[in-house]
Amino acid sequence: MEWIIVDLETTGLEPERGEILEIGALRVCDHDIVDTFHTLVTPERPIPDEISRLTGLSASALAGAPLEREALMRFAAFVGDTPMAGHNWAFERSFLRHRAAQYHLPLEPGDGLCTLTLARILAPRLMSHRLEYLARRLRLRAEVSHRALADAHTTHQLLTRLEEKARRLPEGVIELLAGLAGLYSPLTAAWFEEVLRRHQGHHGPELEERQGLYYTKPNMPLRPEERSTSMPNRAQLDEIASKAREVLAPGGPLAASMPGFEARPGQLAMVDAVAEALAEGKHAMVEAGTGTGKSLAYLVPAALLAMKTGDPVVVSTHTLSLQDQIAERDFPLLRRIFGEDLRLVVQKGRNNYVCLRKVRSEARLSTMATPVDEIQGVMALLVWLTETPDGTRETLSKSSVGVGLWARVRSESESCINRRCPFFQPCYYFRTKQAAQAAHLIVTNHSLVMSDLASDHRVLPKYEHLVVDEAHHLEEQATSHLGFEVQSGGMAALAHRLVRDRGRAGVLADVMRMLEELHIEGSTLDLLEEAKEWVGTVSADVDAAFQALAAQVPTGQSEFRLDASWRQSASFQAYREALDKTQAGVKRLHDLRARLVELVKSLPSDDHVGRVVDAAGFLGSWLDGIARMQEVLDESPDDVTWVEVQAGGSRTRVSVHRAPVDVARVLKQHLFDPLRSVILTSATLAVNGAFDFTIRKLGLDEHAREDRVIARTVPSPFAMERQARLFVPNDVPDIAAAPPEEAAAWLTASISSLAEVSNGRMLVLFTSHALLRETARLARSVLAERGLNLLAQDLDGSRAALLEAFRAHPESVMFGAQTFWEGIDLPGDQLTALVIVRLPFAPPTHPVTAARLERLEASGQNAFRALSLPEAVVRFRQGVGRLIRTQQDRGVIVVFDKRIVTQRYGSMFWKSIPGLRPRAVPERDLVAEVRKFLQSTPSSSEHGVRASLSP
């Protein structure tokens, strides 16, 4: 096949206002470049500064270049009638078409081949599909980026690599891809057909095919071991504890199997605490910072106990990166020590797994009326199923499969047909559940542990021992999962899934057509016809209820607590009246759902069953949401209820929430009382060296009084007094009191000066998204003038994408809030400066925080010292922990909040980090002090270590 691969550099993203600055193109025939086109273009208007910085193209560089009309005429002659390709072809096509039309030129590009789309389809596990990222990940020979001809060459290499990947897929998958591509792009379909002609045979994981769908073959299930009916005696438990210490001791099995391993005092101290808790049937709270090796310190005794008794130990984490570390790094090491009989399973929540039946259904039902991005998403799913080891969302790029499509293909209990499903045996979710029954170690997350509690332990296999890593998140996750949330967007999407296009489409209409094809007549068809009307009516009333809630939120606020005073308001009356109107329809829709469940028993095929179960499941989920909204009308003194609003697009998104004020009682009753031992560990559990705050908020008070809680802080491997400096400008303005524009201007000047000294390599932590955005707006050009790049949360990409860019371009400053305070691992000289704009106190106005503060005050306690301060100290410690990740790291911390040195409580922040003492200096001396410390810092050998997400 012959293609013109084209790339443009422009002055903006909109062809109506932007101009072309450069055109680069390659004529490719059967993979070989046979001709090249390149021209610079003189624009009519000045080039924006950010475009010049990005491309290196300036007015002087373009002097003497042809005008846009002449450049396009020459390009049109080069192209002729050859089909074109590009990375993000939709952008190139729109620009070429619009700019050529301005000059009435015969250049009307239409269908083309888009390597961005092909990359999303054929590389669905990559986090990004930007050309620069793909070139780096696939090791393409990219000379420079953001120059037209160089990017065209990179795109050519990418297209070749993608074709190689496609030729190794199963023939059946390529045929499906060609058929689906034909629904939106004949040229893309022709490309896949050419790939099929050059098919090389499948290369990759072993696959299985069923009903035309290819997926990774499941392993043979293991039979669960006989579980012990009684706990080992004390002597056996002491033996397990002794063995655990031997494994990690100098000259032990771990040292023998891991070259360069050094026994760490903190790790051995933690092993002792964990083993003691397991042996004595106690709970443990162990604070162990980065570099301690805490995961092995609890995994080794847990593995020994599980292999001895046959009873599993559940390990719960907050972040996916820690789950990956345990499964991919720690578990292979444990197997080298304990043998291949040791079994570990990572189990996630059901909605994280794909449903094979639903993917097959989406592929079959796609038509030319299906949105193009959804067709491409289905194509990506078909490729992903040939690669994914576990069928979980985390292994699938969100740019390949959007949120809406995933919601339709994810595994759900409401739409599962269980053993009647043709894909029951290879189902990824049931594979994992079955494997968990035979596992010694079950790695999961706090969310699933909370779901297990809420479902009376029907989610996870029965267990007696639980390890909670990243335990400082346990209360937050319990608060979230022991309450509920109903979103207006989610409810509207479910209603749209049930009925759309005035009843002509949607799952209810699909079921009606199916019943008519099966010649099933009678009251069910009548009820379905009636239900289509009721869905529209009830959906309008539900929307009115949400709008009644939104009306209660004051202008300028995003959330509002629905307390006793709300029940006297017009908003409450309107909300109740709207929900009252739904009741007749809700009753009839419940009748329909019951009828659909009964209908399943008489259907002739699994496909028919699946379609009806899907309809019943979507309807049930929607009705459950309405029931939750109804609960809001009932007072619940132990819960806090609130509404959130978020402007976006043409309509405001509204959500209503309810959560327990105090989770301690629930955790005590359902977690700590029934389990033999729960090990809680984190780098930040203590406040000022004591565990009282964490013990109280998690409901361990009674266990502590009964001497059933082992609390330890293990030695840190870091010497903060040598590795870090904490500076506090003592004449800094009160950022909280200043208007955002004024605060942002001051921060821009100070951060820019500091970043110049540290040569980027800086993370700035905010507590306010609004201040982050305003500071980013002002700082971007100021930093660019110093040769530094700005990467700002929500403005320049996801957290993962920002980390990847920060690693690739260390001369950068990264702005982050909330999630950036933890889970970021940038060892060595990738990060040498950390700026904390304000001490991280939680907003006292958040409904949950406000309710908890009120309850403490009502009980006679000082709410600030009992809750606000210790929570902020824990958060501060998490933030500071981003800087020092190895014993070789050194860096500076600058806190622009002088309360840390002027208020009596300020010392609690720095005293919670041993070895760290604040140095208060005038701002005029700050840069010199930072330069002095950094210049005395030896360059770390860790530079270039891959940025990752970790605890």
Short mmCIF file of C-alpha atoms in Angstrom, two decimals, residues 471-843:
data_model
loop_
_atom_site.label_atom_id
_atom_site.label_comp_id
_atom_site.label_asym_id
_atom_site.label_seq_id
_atom_site.Cartn_x
_atom_site.Cartn_y
_atom_site.Cartn_z
CA ALA A 471 -3.16 1.83 56.96
CA HIS A 472 -3.43 5.60 57.30
CA HIS A 473 -6.13 5.33 54.56
CA LEU A 474 -8.27 2.78 56.39
CA GLU A 475 -10.64 5.27 58.06
CA GLU A 476 -11.12 7.17 54.80
CA GLN A 477 -11.98 4.00 52.89
CA ALA A 478 -14.32 2.81 55.63
CA THR A 479 -16.10 6.18 55.56
CA SER A 480 -16.51 5.90 51.79
CA HIS A 481 -17.67 2.28 51.58
CA LEU A 482 -19.89 2.13 54.65
CA GLY A 483 -22.01 4.93 53.22
CA PHE A 484 -23.32 5.63 49.72
CA GLU A 485 -23.20 8.08 46.83
CA VAL A 486 -25.72 8.65 44.03
CA GLN A 487 -24.66 10.73 41.02
CA SER A 488 -27.00 12.52 38.63
CA GLY A 489 -24.78 11.61 35.69
CA GLY A 490 -24.73 7.94 36.64
CA MET A 491 -28.50 7.83 37.04
CA ALA A 492 -29.03 9.57 33.70
CA ALA A 493 -26.64 7.15 32.00
CA LEU A 494 -28.52 4.15 33.40
CA ALA A 495 -31.85 5.58 32.27
CA HIS A 496 -30.37 6.22 28.81
CA ARG A 497 -29.10 2.65 28.74
CA LEU A 498 -32.63 1.41 29.51
CA VAL A 499 -34.49 3.66 27.07
CA ARG A 500 -33.29 6.05 24.38
CA ASP A 501 -34.41 7.47 21.06
CA ARG A 502 -37.99 7.81 22.37
CA GLY A 503 -38.24 4.15 23.24
CA ARG A 504 -36.98 2.83 19.92
CA ALA A 505 -33.60 1.88 21.36
CA GLY A 506 -32.12 0.73 24.68
CA VAL A 507 -32.08 -2.59 26.50
CA LEU A 508 -35.84 -2.62 27.14
CA ALA A 509 -36.56 -2.18 23.42
CA ASP A 510 -33.96 -4.86 22.68
CA VAL A 511 -35.72 -7.31 25.00
CA MET A 512 -39.07 -6.50 23.38
CA ARG A 513 -37.72 -7.24 19.90
CA MET A 514 -36.15 -10.46 21.17
CA LEU A 515 -39.45 -11.65 22.70
CA GLU A 516 -41.29 -10.84 19.47
CA GLU A 517 -38.71 -12.84 17.49
CA LEU A 518 -39.26 -15.75 19.88
CA HIS A 519 -43.05 -15.33 19.50
CA ILE A 520 -43.42 -14.79 23.24
CA GLU A 521 -46.54 -12.71 23.72
CA GLY A 522 -48.66 -11.63 26.63
CA SER A 523 -48.42 -9.36 29.65
CA THR A 524 -44.60 -9.16 29.68
CA LEU A 525 -44.61 -7.30 26.35
CA ASP A 526 -47.31 -4.97 27.64
CA LEU A 527 -45.33 -4.30 30.81
CA LEU A 528 -42.18 -3.58 28.78
CA GLU A 529 -44.09 -1.11 26.61
CA GLU A 530 -45.47 0.57 29.72
CA ALA A 531 -42.01 0.58 31.36
CA LYS A 532 -40.48 2.55 28.50
CA GLU A 533 -42.90 5.37 29.31
CA TRP A 534 -42.30 5.08 33.06
CA VAL A 535 -38.50 5.27 32.66
CA GLY A 536 -38.82 8.63 30.92
CA THR A 537 -41.27 9.99 33.49
CA VAL A 538 -39.36 8.73 36.54
CA SER A 539 -36.04 9.90 35.09
CA ALA A 540 -37.44 13.43 34.78
CA ASP A 541 -38.59 13.33 38.42
CA VAL A 542 -35.18 12.03 39.56
CA ASP A 543 -33.53 14.87 37.69
CA ALA A 544 -35.88 17.34 39.37
CA ALA A 545 -34.89 15.90 42.77
CA PHE A 546 -31.21 16.45 41.97
CA GLN A 547 -31.91 20.01 40.85
CA ALA A 548 -33.77 20.64 44.13
CA LEU A 549 -30.61 19.58 46.00
CA ALA A 550 -28.39 21.73 43.77
CA ALA A 551 -30.57 24.76 44.52
CA GLN A 552 -29.60 24.47 48.19
CA VAL A 553 -25.86 24.87 47.48
CA PRO A 554 -24.82 28.53 47.85
CA THR A 555 -23.26 30.22 44.83
CA GLY A 556 -19.51 29.72 44.75
CA GLN A 557 -19.61 26.55 46.85
CA SER A 558 -19.28 22.98 45.58
CA GLU A 559 -20.81 21.14 48.55
CA PHE A 560 -23.44 21.63 51.20
CA ARG A 561 -24.36 19.64 54.28
CA LEU A 562 -27.97 18.49 54.46
CA ASP A 563 -28.59 18.90 58.18
CA ALA A 564 -31.72 19.50 60.26
CA SER A 565 -32.13 23.04 58.92
CA TRP A 566 -32.40 21.68 55.36
CA ARG A 567 -35.53 19.79 56.36
CA GLN A 568 -37.26 23.12 56.92
CA SER A 569 -36.29 24.51 53.52
CA ALA A 570 -38.04 24.80 50.15
CA SER A 571 -35.27 22.60 48.73
CA PHE A 572 -36.30 19.71 51.00
CA GLN A 573 -39.95 20.13 50.05
CA ALA A 574 -39.12 20.13 46.33
CA TYR A 575 -36.84 17.10 46.75
CA ARG A 576 -39.50 15.12 48.62
CA GLU A 577 -42.23 16.04 46.15
CA ALA A 578 -40.07 14.98 43.19
CA LEU A 579 -39.33 11.61 44.75
CA ASP A 580 -42.97 11.12 45.76
CA LYS A 581 -43.88 11.45 42.09
CA THR A 582 -41.59 8.53 41.23
CA GLN A 583 -43.33 6.01 43.47
CA ALA A 584 -46.05 4.78 41.10
CA GLY A 585 -43.54 4.27 38.30
CA VAL A 586 -40.98 2.69 40.62
CA LYS A 587 -43.56 0.13 41.75
CA ARG A 588 -44.37 -0.87 38.16
CA LEU A 589 -40.68 -1.02 37.26
CA HIS A 590 -40.03 -3.32 40.24
CA ASP A 591 -42.84 -5.51 38.88
CA LEU A 592 -41.09 -5.58 35.50
CA ARG A 593 -37.76 -6.48 37.05
CA ALA A 594 -39.34 -9.41 38.90
CA ARG A 595 -41.03 -10.50 35.65
CA LEU A 596 -37.70 -10.39 33.77
CA VAL A 597 -35.98 -12.48 36.45
CA GLU A 598 -38.77 -15.06 36.13
CA LEU A 599 -38.63 -14.92 32.33
CA VAL A 600 -34.98 -16.02 32.33
CA LYS A 601 -36.00 -19.55 33.36
CA SER A 602 -37.89 -20.17 30.11
CA LEU A 603 -35.53 -18.71 27.51
CA PRO A 604 -33.99 -21.08 24.95
CA SER A 605 -30.34 -19.90 24.75
CA ASP A 606 -27.56 -18.37 26.82
CA ASP A 607 -27.54 -15.34 24.52
CA HIS A 608 -31.23 -14.67 25.20
CA VAL A 609 -30.67 -15.14 28.93
CA GLY A 610 -27.77 -12.71 28.90
CA ARG A 611 -29.78 -9.97 27.21
CA VAL A 612 -32.64 -10.27 29.67
CA VAL A 613 -30.32 -10.46 32.71
CA ASP A 614 -28.51 -7.33 31.45
CA ALA A 615 -31.84 -5.50 31.25
CA ALA A 616 -32.87 -6.65 34.73
CA GLY A 617 -29.45 -5.70 36.09
CA PHE A 618 -29.44 -2.16 34.63
CA LEU A 619 -33.02 -1.64 35.82
CA GLY A 620 -32.16 -2.94 39.29
CA SER A 621 -29.14 -0.64 39.61
CA TRP A 622 -31.26 2.36 38.61
CA LEU A 623 -34.01 1.48 41.07
CA ASP A 624 -31.40 0.96 43.82
CA GLY A 625 -30.15 4.49 43.17
CA ILE A 626 -33.66 5.87 43.58
CA ALA A 627 -34.02 3.92 46.83
CA ARG A 628 -30.80 5.49 48.11
CA MET A 629 -32.12 8.93 47.23
CA GLN A 630 -35.27 8.06 49.17
CA GLU A 631 -33.14 7.18 52.23
CA VAL A 632 -31.90 10.77 52.32
CA LEU A 633 -35.39 11.81 53.44
CA ASP A 634 -34.92 9.78 56.63
CA GLU A 635 -32.92 11.32 59.47
CA SER A 636 -29.89 9.31 60.54
CA PRO A 637 -28.09 10.77 63.59
CA ASP A 638 -25.06 8.50 63.15
CA ASP A 639 -24.53 9.59 59.53
CA VAL A 640 -23.74 12.81 57.73
CA THR A 641 -25.52 13.63 54.47
CA TRP A 642 -24.45 16.20 51.90
CA VAL A 643 -24.78 17.27 48.29
CA GLU A 644 -21.99 18.13 45.85
CA VAL A 645 -22.26 20.09 42.61
CA GLN A 646 -19.75 20.34 39.80
CA ALA A 647 -20.19 22.56 36.77
CA GLY A 648 -19.24 20.91 33.50
CA GLY A 649 -20.48 21.21 29.96
CA SER A 650 -24.07 22.29 29.48
CA ARG A 651 -25.33 20.79 32.74
CA THR A 652 -24.31 20.84 36.37
CA ARG A 653 -23.45 17.44 37.81
CA VAL A 654 -25.04 16.77 41.18
CA SER A 655 -24.39 13.98 43.67
CA VAL A 656 -25.85 13.13 47.06
CA HIS A 657 -23.72 11.38 49.70
CA ARG A 658 -24.21 9.74 53.08
CA ALA A 659 -21.39 8.46 55.30
CA PRO A 660 -20.98 7.39 58.94
CA VAL A 661 -19.69 10.10 61.26
CA ASP A 662 -17.74 7.57 63.30
CA VAL A 663 -16.36 4.40 61.70
CA ALA A 664 -14.51 3.27 64.82
CA ARG A 665 -17.50 1.34 66.17
CA VAL A 666 -18.07 -0.48 62.87
CA LEU A 667 -14.38 -1.35 62.45
CA LYS A 668 -14.23 -2.66 65.99
CA GLN A 669 -17.38 -4.75 65.65
CA HIS A 670 -16.73 -6.19 62.17
CA LEU A 671 -12.94 -6.16 61.82
CA PHE A 672 -10.95 -6.09 65.04
CA ASP A 673 -13.30 -8.11 67.28
CA PRO A 674 -13.85 -11.16 65.02
CA LEU A 675 -10.34 -11.43 63.51
CA ARG A 676 -7.54 -13.14 65.44
CA SER A 677 -4.93 -10.60 64.35
CA VAL A 678 -4.88 -7.44 62.26
CA ILE A 679 -1.47 -5.94 61.40
CA LEU A 680 -1.68 -2.20 60.61
CA THR A 681 1.39 -0.63 59.04
CA SER A 682 2.30 2.62 57.33
CA ALA A 683 5.06 5.18 57.23
CA THR A 684 2.73 7.59 59.06
CA LEU A 685 0.67 6.18 61.93
CA ALA A 686 2.13 8.03 64.92
CA VAL A 687 1.70 11.69 65.82
CA ASN A 688 4.58 13.16 67.78
CA GLY A 689 5.77 9.61 68.48
CA ALA A 690 2.47 8.33 69.93
CA PHE A 691 -0.23 6.07 68.42
CA ASP A 692 -3.16 7.30 70.54
CA PHE A 693 -4.81 9.22 67.70
CA THR A 694 -4.80 6.29 65.27
CA ILE A 695 -5.85 3.78 67.94
CA ARG A 696 -8.82 5.96 68.87
CA LYS A 697 -10.08 6.76 65.37
CA LEU A 698 -9.90 3.14 64.19
CA GLY A 699 -11.76 1.71 67.19
CA LEU A 700 -8.87 -0.09 68.90
CA ASP A 701 -9.25 1.63 72.29
CA GLU A 702 -10.74 -1.36 74.08
CA HIS A 703 -8.23 -3.79 72.57
CA ALA A 704 -5.40 -1.48 73.66
CA ARG A 705 -6.74 -1.34 77.22
CA GLU A 706 -6.83 -5.15 77.24
CA ASP A 707 -3.19 -5.26 76.10
CA ARG A 708 -4.18 -6.76 72.72
CA VAL A 709 -2.46 -4.09 70.61
CA ILE A 710 1.28 -4.14 69.90
CA ALA A 711 2.41 -0.64 68.92
CA ARG A 712 5.94 -0.16 67.54
CA THR A 713 7.91 2.43 65.64
CA VAL A 714 10.80 0.73 63.87
CA PRO A 715 14.10 2.52 63.21
CA SER A 716 14.31 4.59 60.03
CA PRO A 717 17.27 3.93 57.72
CA PHE A 718 17.44 7.64 56.88
CA ALA A 719 19.47 10.34 58.64
CA MET A 720 17.26 13.37 58.05
CA GLU A 721 19.65 15.69 59.88
CA ARG A 722 22.24 14.93 57.19
CA GLN A 723 20.06 14.27 54.15
CA ALA A 724 17.56 17.14 54.30
CA ARG A 725 17.07 20.76 55.29
CA LEU A 726 13.75 22.31 56.28
CA PHE A 727 13.55 26.04 55.53
CA VAL A 728 10.74 28.36 56.58
CA PRO A 729 10.74 31.96 55.26
CA ASN A 730 9.80 33.89 58.40
CA ASP A 731 8.56 36.97 56.52
CA VAL A 732 6.26 35.12 54.12
CA PRO A 733 2.80 36.72 53.68
CA ASP A 734 -0.30 34.94 54.93
CA ILE A 735 -1.18 33.07 51.74
CA ALA A 736 -4.60 32.00 53.04
CA ALA A 737 -5.63 35.60 53.75
CA ALA A 738 -4.39 37.02 50.45
CA PRO A 739 -6.57 37.11 47.32
CA PRO A 740 -5.70 34.17 45.02
CA GLU A 741 -4.19 36.45 42.34
CA GLU A 742 -1.94 38.16 44.88
CA ALA A 743 -0.89 34.88 46.54
CA ALA A 744 -0.20 33.30 43.15
CA ALA A 745 1.97 36.23 42.08
CA TRP A 746 4.07 36.00 45.25
CA LEU A 747 4.39 32.21 44.94
CA THR A 748 5.38 32.48 41.28
CA ALA A 749 8.29 34.79 42.07
CA SER A 750 9.56 32.72 45.00
CA ILE A 751 9.08 29.27 43.41
CA SER A 752 10.75 30.40 40.17
CA SER A 753 13.83 31.62 42.02
CA LEU A 754 14.09 28.39 44.01
CA ALA A 755 13.54 26.25 40.92
CA GLU A 756 16.35 28.01 39.12
CA VAL A 757 18.71 27.07 41.94
CA SER A 758 17.55 23.43 42.02
CA ASN A 759 17.50 23.29 38.20
CA GLY A 760 13.90 22.10 38.32
CA ARG A 761 13.61 18.71 40.04
CA MET A 762 10.98 20.34 42.24
CA LEU A 763 7.58 19.21 43.55
CA VAL A 764 5.23 21.92 44.84
CA LEU A 765 2.39 20.64 47.05
CA PHE A 766 -0.79 22.73 47.29
CA THR A 767 -3.85 22.35 49.50
CA SER A 768 -6.03 24.42 47.13
CA HIS A 769 -6.74 23.47 43.51
CA ALA A 770 -7.81 27.04 42.75
CA LEU A 771 -4.48 28.46 43.97
CA LEU A 772 -2.61 25.73 42.06
CA ARG A 773 -4.34 26.70 38.81
CA GLU A 774 -3.79 30.43 39.29
CA THR A 775 -0.12 29.95 40.20
CA ALA A 776 0.36 27.64 37.20
CA ARG A 777 -1.15 30.30 34.93
CA LEU A 778 1.35 32.90 36.11
CA ALA A 779 4.38 30.65 36.59
CA ARG A 780 4.42 28.81 33.26
CA SER A 781 5.99 31.59 31.20
CA VAL A 782 8.26 32.74 34.06
CA LEU A 783 9.68 29.22 34.45
CA ALA A 784 9.98 28.81 30.68
CA GLU A 785 12.18 31.93 30.53
CA ARG A 786 14.54 30.11 32.90
CA GLY A 787 14.53 27.00 30.71
CA LEU A 788 12.23 25.10 33.07
CA ASN A 789 9.08 23.18 32.25
CA LEU A 790 5.88 23.31 34.33
CA LEU A 791 3.77 20.20 34.86
CA ALA A 792 0.52 20.99 36.69
CA GLN A 793 -2.06 18.53 37.98
CA ASP A 794 -5.27 18.43 35.89
CA LEU A 795 -3.84 21.00 33.47
CA ASP A 796 -1.07 18.95 31.85
CA GLY A 797 -2.31 15.38 32.19
CA SER A 798 -2.95 12.62 34.71
CA ARG A 799 -0.68 11.94 37.67
CA ALA A 800 0.92 8.99 35.87
CA ALA A 801 1.50 11.07 32.73
CA LEU A 802 3.02 13.94 34.75
CA LEU A 803 5.39 11.56 36.51
CA GLU A 804 6.50 10.09 33.21
CA ALA A 805 7.13 13.57 31.80
CA PHE A 806 8.92 14.65 34.99
CA ARG A 807 11.25 11.67 34.74
CA ALA A 808 11.94 12.33 31.06
CA HIS A 809 12.50 16.08 31.61
CA PRO A 810 14.08 16.58 35.05
CA GLU A 811 14.41 20.34 34.46
CA SER A 812 10.77 20.61 35.47
CA VAL A 813 8.61 21.86 38.30
CA MET A 814 5.57 19.74 39.17
CA PHE A 815 2.50 21.24 40.86
CA GLY A 816 0.19 18.85 42.70
CA ALA A 817 -2.56 18.72 45.31
CA GLN A 818 -4.26 15.97 47.33
CA THR A 819 -3.12 12.76 45.60
CA PHE A 820 0.37 14.19 45.02
CA TRP A 821 1.02 14.34 48.76
CA GLU A 822 1.73 10.61 48.73
CA GLY A 823 2.36 7.64 46.44
CA ILE A 824 5.07 9.35 44.39
CA ASP A 825 8.48 7.71 44.25
CA LEU A 826 11.24 9.80 42.62
CA PRO A 827 14.53 8.52 44.07
CA GLY A 828 17.95 10.05 43.63
CA ASP A 829 18.38 13.49 42.10
CA GLN A 830 15.11 13.24 40.16
CA LEU A 831 13.65 15.25 43.06
CA THR A 832 15.83 17.57 45.14
CA ALA A 833 13.39 20.30 46.20
CA LEU A 834 10.00 20.02 47.86
CA VAL A 835 7.82 23.07 48.45
CA ILE A 836 4.80 22.91 50.78
CA VAL A 837 2.61 25.96 50.22
CA ARG A 838 0.42 25.56 53.31
CA LEU A 839 0.18 23.11 56.20
CA PRO A 840 -2.32 20.44 55.08
CA PHE A 841 -5.23 20.99 57.43
CA ALA A 842 -8.45 19.45 56.10
CA PRO A 843 -11.10 22.10 55.30
#
